[in-house]
């Protein structure tokens, strides 16, 4: 006779335990994942609203709805929210938490209490970031990069913002630590490394980056704080310091951090594509290893953000070369996904659509990244809208669409209900269309010389800016449609079976939604994650 | 929910990962130090002379001794000698206190001589000297913070041992506390020559 914990869906109250406390102090990885999911989606909404307001300001030259100082605060906040509160925790902390133990047949993560603690840290960091807007000398205006010397001198409330970033970094480290230990220690006995779903591999690589790179960010922002407090001058040339060293330290974290953002999304796509091509993944090993290769090589290229900062020419050449090298593992993945689709019996459902969107947008972002990575061209486009377009293609088109794909793939599992597929498909067209309309013109005006981080511009850039702003409205319409479609998951009878897509990883052997307690005993049989022979759809 | 199974190796593995992150955190500072040492060798040597080797050496001995007492505390617990273990932990914490008091006097003396972050003497003096002392305060300060955290952690272990929650059969927490303490010690072993013995 199974205990109630083994039958009651984890979304419903555990007998004798209900209410908000059973969520915010839960040590269940699934519930913690949900806490993260709602948190990051909230922050995403905040970031989008700010982004759209900025776009509105830029619809015409001159002041439209806000002045220079407000605009500076806006892009800083937009960057901080999107980077530290949305994409970095993003897929790993939300979907990784929910799925990692399920995919490896474990009962939970290694350190469940540390897990909820890291969510509380996240919440604290978010609260401090918001507080920094309304206290001290006003909202920070440095950009999310907190470059010295400005970040040391500005009277706005940078001190609190960097404390928030420090705490968020700590939260991220703890999640990474937890995942690495879990993957090493808690795999079901028959779950060998070669049978790990690629999403798990990607979480593994990500966790290492989180663990190894984030402490450097911690100390870097701590130094900004100390400088503001004590004025030592470690980065101040007048006092013997060197501002370039700040940039080195900052990017030693923040370049690897872009892989914290993108690698989990690559894992999501690697899980989705074979399921909808009904064909085993092409190049399992290559994809798994390339995640690790990205993690490794990605830690050696940070100074490509500093080609115009006055490094030696040798350094510029070396970092430029290494940047080209790091593009290889990403390209390997793209080729493998496409090869998986080749001659597959594809059925086009929303998760696959969003994955294809990911491949397309990520490739555009990745290829333009090479333009930035080669020092010669970067001198021309550095700090222009070309860069803004590039990183939105990579992080929004990549990680954002990866997250959307994950939601459409796993929401039926998590909620036990199907979303509205028509709305999902319609939203995809709006999103892809709006996205390209919003960001593609930025490539062009960037090449023409439009600098980033300005609220005003010369009339020559107006057409591009106007198209872009209209695109932001289309994109928002797409987002609203998408969430409207997904909201069908939240109410009504739970009708989805165990395996609506006919996928082969372990989470699909569990009921939808999974019960509170899963895999109390590790599964006896561990299937090969991408072999669909004999796998039955159950919707 | 049900009790999670204890995974002794997993706990230790996690702790080692955490220690890694601590090393990287200090790594950022060591990186700054090495770049600036390369840039201002003469000033660094000169400024190093102003630090008291007596204080530095004393504190090194104190910390090494405390690492030793922690290691003995773990062995004592493993042999089931609870009171001895608690005594050894208490002496470790006392040694941590001695270290901090020493540090306090050392810093006060420096500050008394007008050497502190942003002081006119440093700001108007040579850049390399300012950086040396700036790093000195930041790095030994960060280390001091870790001493305090480590001591608190060992205090927590004592409490748990007193409650019978950490025992001869289940000593993972104490072992991890000990590991943390060794890290604190290790960082100091690097800081000591870099600042006190540089000249
Ligand atoms: C509707 C969605 C979005 C819109 C309309 C939007 C718009 C913008 C605009 C107008 C800027 C400022 C450009 C400048 O003046 O330099 C910007 C900067 C930025 N955006 Fe977005 N964005 C959106 C979504 C995102 C997402 C999803 C992410 C990341 C996940 C993101 C990350 C960033 C970052 C990091 C910056 C740089 C901030 C800085 O310069 O410090 N954005 N975005
Ligand atoms: Cu980079």
PDB file of N, CA, C and O in Angstrom, chain A residues 71-119:
ATOM      1  N   UNK A  71      16.626  57.071 -18.391  1.00  0.00           N
ATOM      2  CA  UNK A  71      16.969  56.034 -19.354  1.00  0.00           C
ATOM      3  C   UNK A  71      18.160  55.214 -18.857  1.00  0.00           C
ATOM      4  O   UNK A  71      18.168  53.987 -18.946  1.00  0.00           O
ATOM      5  N   UNK A  72      19.161  55.921 -18.299  1.00  0.00           N
ATOM      6  CA  UNK A  72      20.325  55.208 -17.771  1.00  0.00           C
ATOM      7  C   UNK A  72      19.919  54.221 -16.688  1.00  0.00           C
ATOM      8  O   UNK A  72      20.417  53.092 -16.624  1.00  0.00           O
ATOM      9  N   UNK A  73      19.029  54.677 -15.802  1.00  0.00           N
ATOM     10  CA  UNK A  73      18.564  53.777 -14.744  1.00  0.00           C
ATOM     11  C   UNK A  73      17.805  52.608 -15.355  1.00  0.00           C
ATOM     12  O   UNK A  73      17.934  51.463 -14.913  1.00  0.00           O
ATOM     13  N   UNK A  74      17.051  52.883 -16.404  1.00  0.00           N
ATOM     14  CA  UNK A  74      16.240  51.843 -17.037  1.00  0.00           C
ATOM     15  C   UNK A  74      17.105  50.742 -17.628  1.00  0.00           C
ATOM     16  O   UNK A  74      16.845  49.560 -17.433  1.00  0.00           O
ATOM     17  N   UNK A  75      18.134  51.120 -18.407  1.00  0.00           N
ATOM     18  CA  UNK A  75      18.905  50.027 -19.016  1.00  0.00           C
ATOM     19  C   UNK A  75      19.726  49.282 -17.979  1.00  0.00           C
ATOM     20  O   UNK A  75      19.985  48.084 -18.121  1.00  0.00           O
ATOM     21  N   UNK A  76      20.111  49.986 -16.913  1.00  0.00           N
ATOM     22  CA  UNK A  76      20.814  49.278 -15.845  1.00  0.00           C
ATOM     23  C   UNK A  76      19.901  48.241 -15.210  1.00  0.00           C
ATOM     24  O   UNK A  76      20.250  47.064 -15.054  1.00  0.00           O
ATOM     25  N   UNK A  77      18.710  48.693 -14.864  1.00  0.00           N
ATOM     26  CA  UNK A  77      17.769  47.805 -14.201  1.00  0.00           C
ATOM     27  C   UNK A  77      17.366  46.657 -15.119  1.00  0.00           C
ATOM     28  O   UNK A  77      17.322  45.495 -14.716  1.00  0.00           O
ATOM     29  N   UNK A  78      17.096  47.001 -16.367  1.00  0.00           N
ATOM     30  CA  UNK A  78      16.733  45.978 -17.353  1.00  0.00           C
ATOM     31  C   UNK A  78      17.834  44.918 -17.430  1.00  0.00           C
ATOM     32  O   UNK A  78      17.563  43.713 -17.365  1.00  0.00           O
ATOM     33  N   UNK A  79      19.079  45.374 -17.523  1.00  0.00           N
ATOM     34  CA  UNK A  79      20.189  44.432 -17.611  1.00  0.00           C
ATOM     35  C   UNK A  79      20.320  43.592 -16.355  1.00  0.00           C
ATOM     36  O   UNK A  79      20.431  42.366 -16.418  1.00  0.00           O
ATOM     37  N   UNK A  80      20.287  44.235 -15.191  1.00  0.00           N
ATOM     38  CA  UNK A  80      20.458  43.497 -13.935  1.00  0.00           C
ATOM     39  C   UNK A  80      19.338  42.475 -13.764  1.00  0.00           C
ATOM     40  O   UNK A  80      19.582  41.311 -13.426  1.00  0.00           O
ATOM     41  N   UNK A  81      18.110  42.907 -14.015  1.00  0.00           N
ATOM     42  CA  UNK A  81      16.979  41.995 -13.842  1.00  0.00           C
ATOM     43  C   UNK A  81      17.073  40.837 -14.821  1.00  0.00           C
ATOM     44  O   UNK A  81      16.958  39.661 -14.457  1.00  0.00           O
ATOM     45  N   UNK A  82      17.304  41.138 -16.087  1.00  0.00           N
ATOM     46  CA  UNK A  82      17.320  40.082 -17.088  1.00  0.00           C
ATOM     47  C   UNK A  82      18.483  39.120 -16.858  1.00  0.00           C
ATOM     48  O   UNK A  82      18.339  37.910 -16.987  1.00  0.00           O
ATOM     49  N   UNK A  83      19.652  39.660 -16.532  1.00  0.00           N
ATOM     50  CA  UNK A  83      20.814  38.790 -16.389  1.00  0.00           C
ATOM     51  C   UNK A  83      20.782  38.039 -15.062  1.00  0.00           C
ATOM     52  O   UNK A  83      20.781  36.817 -15.027  1.00  0.00           O
ATOM     53  N   UNK A  84      20.765  38.775 -13.958  1.00  0.00           N
ATOM     54  CA  UNK A  84      20.977  38.112 -12.671  1.00  0.00           C
ATOM     55  C   UNK A  84      19.708  37.499 -12.095  1.00  0.00           C
ATOM     56  O   UNK A  84      19.776  36.603 -11.260  1.00  0.00           O
ATOM     57  N   UNK A  85      18.564  38.012 -12.494  1.00  0.00           N
ATOM     58  CA  UNK A  85      17.333  37.498 -11.888  1.00  0.00           C
ATOM     59  C   UNK A  85      16.511  36.649 -12.842  1.00  0.00           C
ATOM     60  O   UNK A  85      15.618  35.933 -12.416  1.00  0.00           O
ATOM     61  N   UNK A  86      16.769  36.754 -14.130  1.00  0.00           N
ATOM     62  CA  UNK A  86      15.995  35.936 -15.064  1.00  0.00           C
ATOM     63  C   UNK A  86      16.833  34.833 -15.703  1.00  0.00           C
ATOM     64  O   UNK A  86      16.644  33.663 -15.410  1.00  0.00           O
ATOM     65  N   UNK A  87      17.786  35.170 -16.576  1.00  0.00           N
ATOM     66  CA  UNK A  87      18.421  34.075 -17.322  1.00  0.00           C
ATOM     67  C   UNK A  87      19.393  33.241 -16.537  1.00  0.00           C
ATOM     68  O   UNK A  87      19.533  32.051 -16.808  1.00  0.00           O
ATOM     69  N   UNK A  88      20.132  33.835 -15.589  1.00  0.00           N
ATOM     70  CA  UNK A  88      21.132  33.006 -14.908  1.00  0.00           C
ATOM     71  C   UNK A  88      20.478  31.940 -14.036  1.00  0.00           C
ATOM     72  O   UNK A  88      20.802  30.761 -14.166  1.00  0.00           O
ATOM     73  N   UNK A  89      19.546  32.316 -13.167  1.00  0.00           N
ATOM     74  CA  UNK A  89      18.845  31.215 -12.480  1.00  0.00           C
ATOM     75  C   UNK A  89      18.000  30.420 -13.471  1.00  0.00           C
ATOM     76  O   UNK A  89      18.023  29.198 -13.493  1.00  0.00           O
ATOM     77  N   UNK A  90      17.255  31.129 -14.283  1.00  0.00           N
ATOM     78  CA  UNK A  90      16.393  30.619 -15.350  1.00  0.00           C
ATOM     79  C   UNK A  90      16.193  29.117 -15.417  1.00  0.00           C
ATOM     80  O   UNK A  90      15.608  28.496 -14.528  1.00  0.00           O
ATOM     81  N   UNK A  91      16.680  28.537 -16.496  1.00  0.00           N
ATOM     82  CA  UNK A  91      16.365  27.135 -16.767  1.00  0.00           C
ATOM     83  C   UNK A  91      16.922  26.188 -15.686  1.00  0.00           C
ATOM     84  O   UNK A  91      16.205  25.315 -15.226  1.00  0.00           O
ATOM     85  N   UNK A  92      18.171  26.352 -15.236  1.00  0.00           N
ATOM     86  CA  UNK A  92      18.648  25.381 -14.242  1.00  0.00           C
ATOM     87  C   UNK A  92      17.837  25.393 -12.950  1.00  0.00           C
ATOM     88  O   UNK A  92      17.418  24.349 -12.482  1.00  0.00           O
ATOM     89  N   UNK A  93      17.631  26.580 -12.386  1.00  0.00           N
ATOM     90  CA  UNK A  93      16.995  26.598 -11.072  1.00  0.00           C
ATOM     91  C   UNK A  93      15.522  26.222 -11.165  1.00  0.00           C
ATOM     92  O   UNK A  93      14.980  25.631 -10.231  1.00  0.00           O
ATOM     93  N   UNK A  94      14.868  26.535 -12.268  1.00  0.00           N
ATOM     94  CA  UNK A  94      13.450  26.183 -12.374  1.00  0.00           C
ATOM     95  C   UNK A  94      13.309  24.762 -12.917  1.00  0.00           C
ATOM     96  O   UNK A  94      12.985  23.833 -12.179  1.00  0.00           O
ATOM     97  N   UNK A  95      13.597  24.568 -14.199  1.00  0.00           N
ATOM     98  CA  UNK A  95      13.379  23.247 -14.784  1.00  0.00           C
ATOM     99  C   UNK A  95      14.431  22.243 -14.315  1.00  0.00           C
ATOM    100  O   UNK A  95      14.141  21.060 -14.156  1.00  0.00           O
ATOM    101  N   UNK A  96      15.645  22.718 -14.101  1.00  0.00           N
ATOM    102  CA  UNK A  96      16.680  21.810 -13.618  1.00  0.00           C
ATOM    103  C   UNK A  96      16.297  21.223 -12.275  1.00  0.00           C
ATOM    104  O   UNK A  96      16.390  20.012 -12.051  1.00  0.00           O
ATOM    105  N   UNK A  97      15.823  22.056 -11.378  1.00  0.00           N
ATOM    106  CA  UNK A  97      15.428  21.567 -10.073  1.00  0.00           C
ATOM    107  C   UNK A  97      14.322  20.529 -10.179  1.00  0.00           C
ATOM    108  O   UNK A  97      14.365  19.488  -9.536  1.00  0.00           O
ATOM    109  N   UNK A  98      13.323  20.856 -10.997  1.00  0.00           N
ATOM    110  CA  UNK A  98      12.193  19.933 -11.087  1.00  0.00           C
ATOM    111  C   UNK A  98      12.632  18.624 -11.729  1.00  0.00           C
ATOM    112  O   UNK A  98      12.290  17.540 -11.271  1.00  0.00           O
ATOM    113  N   UNK A  99      13.437  18.724 -12.791  1.00  0.00           N
ATOM    114  CA  UNK A  99      13.667  17.545 -13.623  1.00  0.00           C
ATOM    115  C   UNK A  99      14.926  16.764 -13.325  1.00  0.00           C
ATOM    116  O   UNK A  99      14.971  15.559 -13.576  1.00  0.00           O
ATOM    117  N   UNK A 100      15.957  17.431 -12.822  1.00  0.00           N
ATOM    118  CA  UNK A 100      17.216  16.706 -12.663  1.00  0.00           C
ATOM    119  C   UNK A 100      17.043  15.414 -11.856  1.00  0.00           C
ATOM    120  O   UNK A 100      17.402  14.331 -12.330  1.00  0.00           O
ATOM    121  N   UNK A 101      16.460  15.478 -10.637  1.00  0.00           N
ATOM    122  CA  UNK A 101      16.311  14.222  -9.898  1.00  0.00           C
ATOM    123  C   UNK A 101      15.417  13.227 -10.633  1.00  0.00           C
ATOM    124  O   UNK A 101      15.704  12.021 -10.635  1.00  0.00           O
ATOM    125  N   UNK A 102      14.364  13.724 -11.279  1.00  0.00           N
ATOM    126  CA  UNK A 102      13.470  12.792 -11.972  1.00  0.00           C
ATOM    127  C   UNK A 102      14.191  12.108 -13.125  1.00  0.00           C
ATOM    128  O   UNK A 102      14.005  10.928 -13.386  1.00  0.00           O
ATOM    129  N   UNK A 103      15.031  12.868 -13.827  1.00  0.00           N
ATOM    130  CA  UNK A 103      15.684  12.291 -15.001  1.00  0.00           C
ATOM    131  C   UNK A 103      16.782  11.299 -14.642  1.00  0.00           C
ATOM    132  O   UNK A 103      17.164  10.483 -15.474  1.00  0.00           O
ATOM    133  N   UNK A 104      17.311  11.406 -13.427  1.00  0.00           N
ATOM    134  CA  UNK A 104      18.355  10.440 -13.069  1.00  0.00           C
ATOM    135  C   UNK A 104      17.828   9.399 -12.090  1.00  0.00           C
ATOM    136  O   UNK A 104      18.586   8.610 -11.545  1.00  0.00           O
ATOM    137  N   UNK A 105      16.522   9.420 -11.852  1.00  0.00           N
ATOM    138  CA  UNK A 105      15.926   8.418 -10.973  1.00  0.00           C
ATOM    139  C   UNK A 105      16.314   8.575  -9.522  1.00  0.00           C
ATOM    140  O   UNK A 105      16.484   7.595  -8.806  1.00  0.00           O
ATOM    141  N   UNK A 106      16.465   9.837  -9.065  1.00  0.00           N
ATOM    142  CA  UNK A 106      16.824  10.082  -7.675  1.00  0.00           C
ATOM    143  C   UNK A 106      15.612  10.613  -6.920  1.00  0.00           C
ATOM    144  O   UNK A 106      14.683  11.146  -7.502  1.00  0.00           O
ATOM    145  N   UNK A 107      15.673  10.469  -5.603  1.00  0.00           N
ATOM    146  CA  UNK A 107      14.555  10.909  -4.785  1.00  0.00           C
ATOM    147  C   UNK A 107      14.506  12.431  -4.717  1.00  0.00           C
ATOM    148  O   UNK A 107      13.443  13.041  -4.708  1.00  0.00           O
ATOM    149  N   UNK A 108      15.660  13.056  -4.637  1.00  0.00           N
ATOM    150  CA  UNK A 108      15.715  14.513  -4.533  1.00  0.00           C
ATOM    151  C   UNK A 108      17.141  14.921  -4.887  1.00  0.00           C
ATOM    152  O   UNK A 108      17.927  14.083  -5.323  1.00  0.00           O
ATOM    153  N   UNK A 109      17.470  16.199  -4.705  1.00  0.00           N
ATOM    154  CA  UNK A 109      18.869  16.597  -4.869  1.00  0.00           C
ATOM    155  C   UNK A 109      19.646  16.201  -3.617  1.00  0.00           C
ATOM    156  O   UNK A 109      19.061  15.807  -2.614  1.00  0.00           O
ATOM    157  N   UNK A 110      20.963  16.375  -3.668  1.00  0.00           N
ATOM    158  CA  UNK A 110      21.785  15.946  -2.542  1.00  0.00           C
ATOM    159  C   UNK A 110      21.524  16.760  -1.281  1.00  0.00           C
ATOM    160  O   UNK A 110      21.542  16.228  -0.180  1.00  0.00           O
ATOM    161  N   UNK A 111      21.316  18.060  -1.448  1.00  0.00           N
ATOM    162  CA  UNK A 111      21.163  18.924  -0.274  1.00  0.00           C
ATOM    163  C   UNK A 111      19.850  19.701  -0.363  1.00  0.00           C
ATOM    164  O   UNK A 111      19.838  20.868  -0.758  1.00  0.00           O
ATOM    165  N   UNK A 112      18.749  19.054   0.028  1.00  0.00           N
ATOM    166  CA  UNK A 112      17.437  19.696  -0.148  1.00  0.00           C
ATOM    167  C   UNK A 112      17.301  20.997   0.642  1.00  0.00           C
ATOM    168  O   UNK A 112      16.688  21.954   0.158  1.00  0.00           O
ATOM    169  N   UNK A 113      17.889  21.040   1.836  1.00  0.00           N
ATOM    170  CA  UNK A 113      17.720  22.272   2.616  1.00  0.00           C
ATOM    171  C   UNK A 113      18.545  23.413   2.038  1.00  0.00           C
ATOM    172  O   UNK A 113      18.140  24.562   2.039  1.00  0.00           O
ATOM    173  N   UNK A 114      19.715  23.066   1.533  1.00  0.00           N
ATOM    174  CA  UNK A 114      20.524  24.078   0.855  1.00  0.00           C
ATOM    175  C   UNK A 114      19.782  24.607  -0.362  1.00  0.00           C
ATOM    176  O   UNK A 114      19.874  25.779  -0.724  1.00  0.00           O
ATOM    177  N   UNK A 115      19.008  23.729  -0.959  1.00  0.00           N
ATOM    178  CA  UNK A 115      18.259  24.079  -2.150  1.00  0.00           C
ATOM    179  C   UNK A 115      17.229  25.173  -1.849  1.00  0.00           C
ATOM    180  O   UNK A 115      17.174  26.196  -2.548  1.00  0.00           O
ATOM    181  N   UNK A 116      16.454  24.990  -0.795  1.00  0.00           N
ATOM    182  CA  UNK A 116      15.462  26.018  -0.466  1.00  0.00           C
ATOM    183  C   UNK A 116      16.178  27.276   0.031  1.00  0.00           C
ATOM    184  O   UNK A 116      15.766  28.399  -0.242  1.00  0.00           O
ATOM    185  N   UNK A 117      17.301  27.072   0.709  1.00  0.00           N
ATOM    186  CA  UNK A 117      18.081  28.227   1.163  1.00  0.00           C
ATOM    187  C   UNK A 117      18.525  29.069  -0.026  1.00  0.00           C
ATOM    188  O   UNK A 117      18.471  30.303   0.007  1.00  0.00           O
ATOM    189  N   UNK A 118      18.920  28.405  -1.103  1.00  0.00           N
ATOM    190  CA  UNK A 118      19.394  29.190  -2.242  1.00  0.00           C
ATOM    191  C   UNK A 118      18.233  29.966  -2.871  1.00  0.00           C
ATOM    192  O   UNK A 118      18.421  31.064  -3.387  1.00  0.00           O
ATOM    193  N   UNK A 119      17.009  29.427  -2.789  1.00  0.00           N
ATOM    194  CA  UNK A 119      15.881  30.207  -3.280  1.00  0.00           C
ATOM    195  C   UNK A 119      15.658  31.435  -2.394  1.00  0.00           C
ATOM    196  O   UNK A 119      15.398  32.530  -2.874  1.00  0.00           O
TER     197      UNK A 119
END
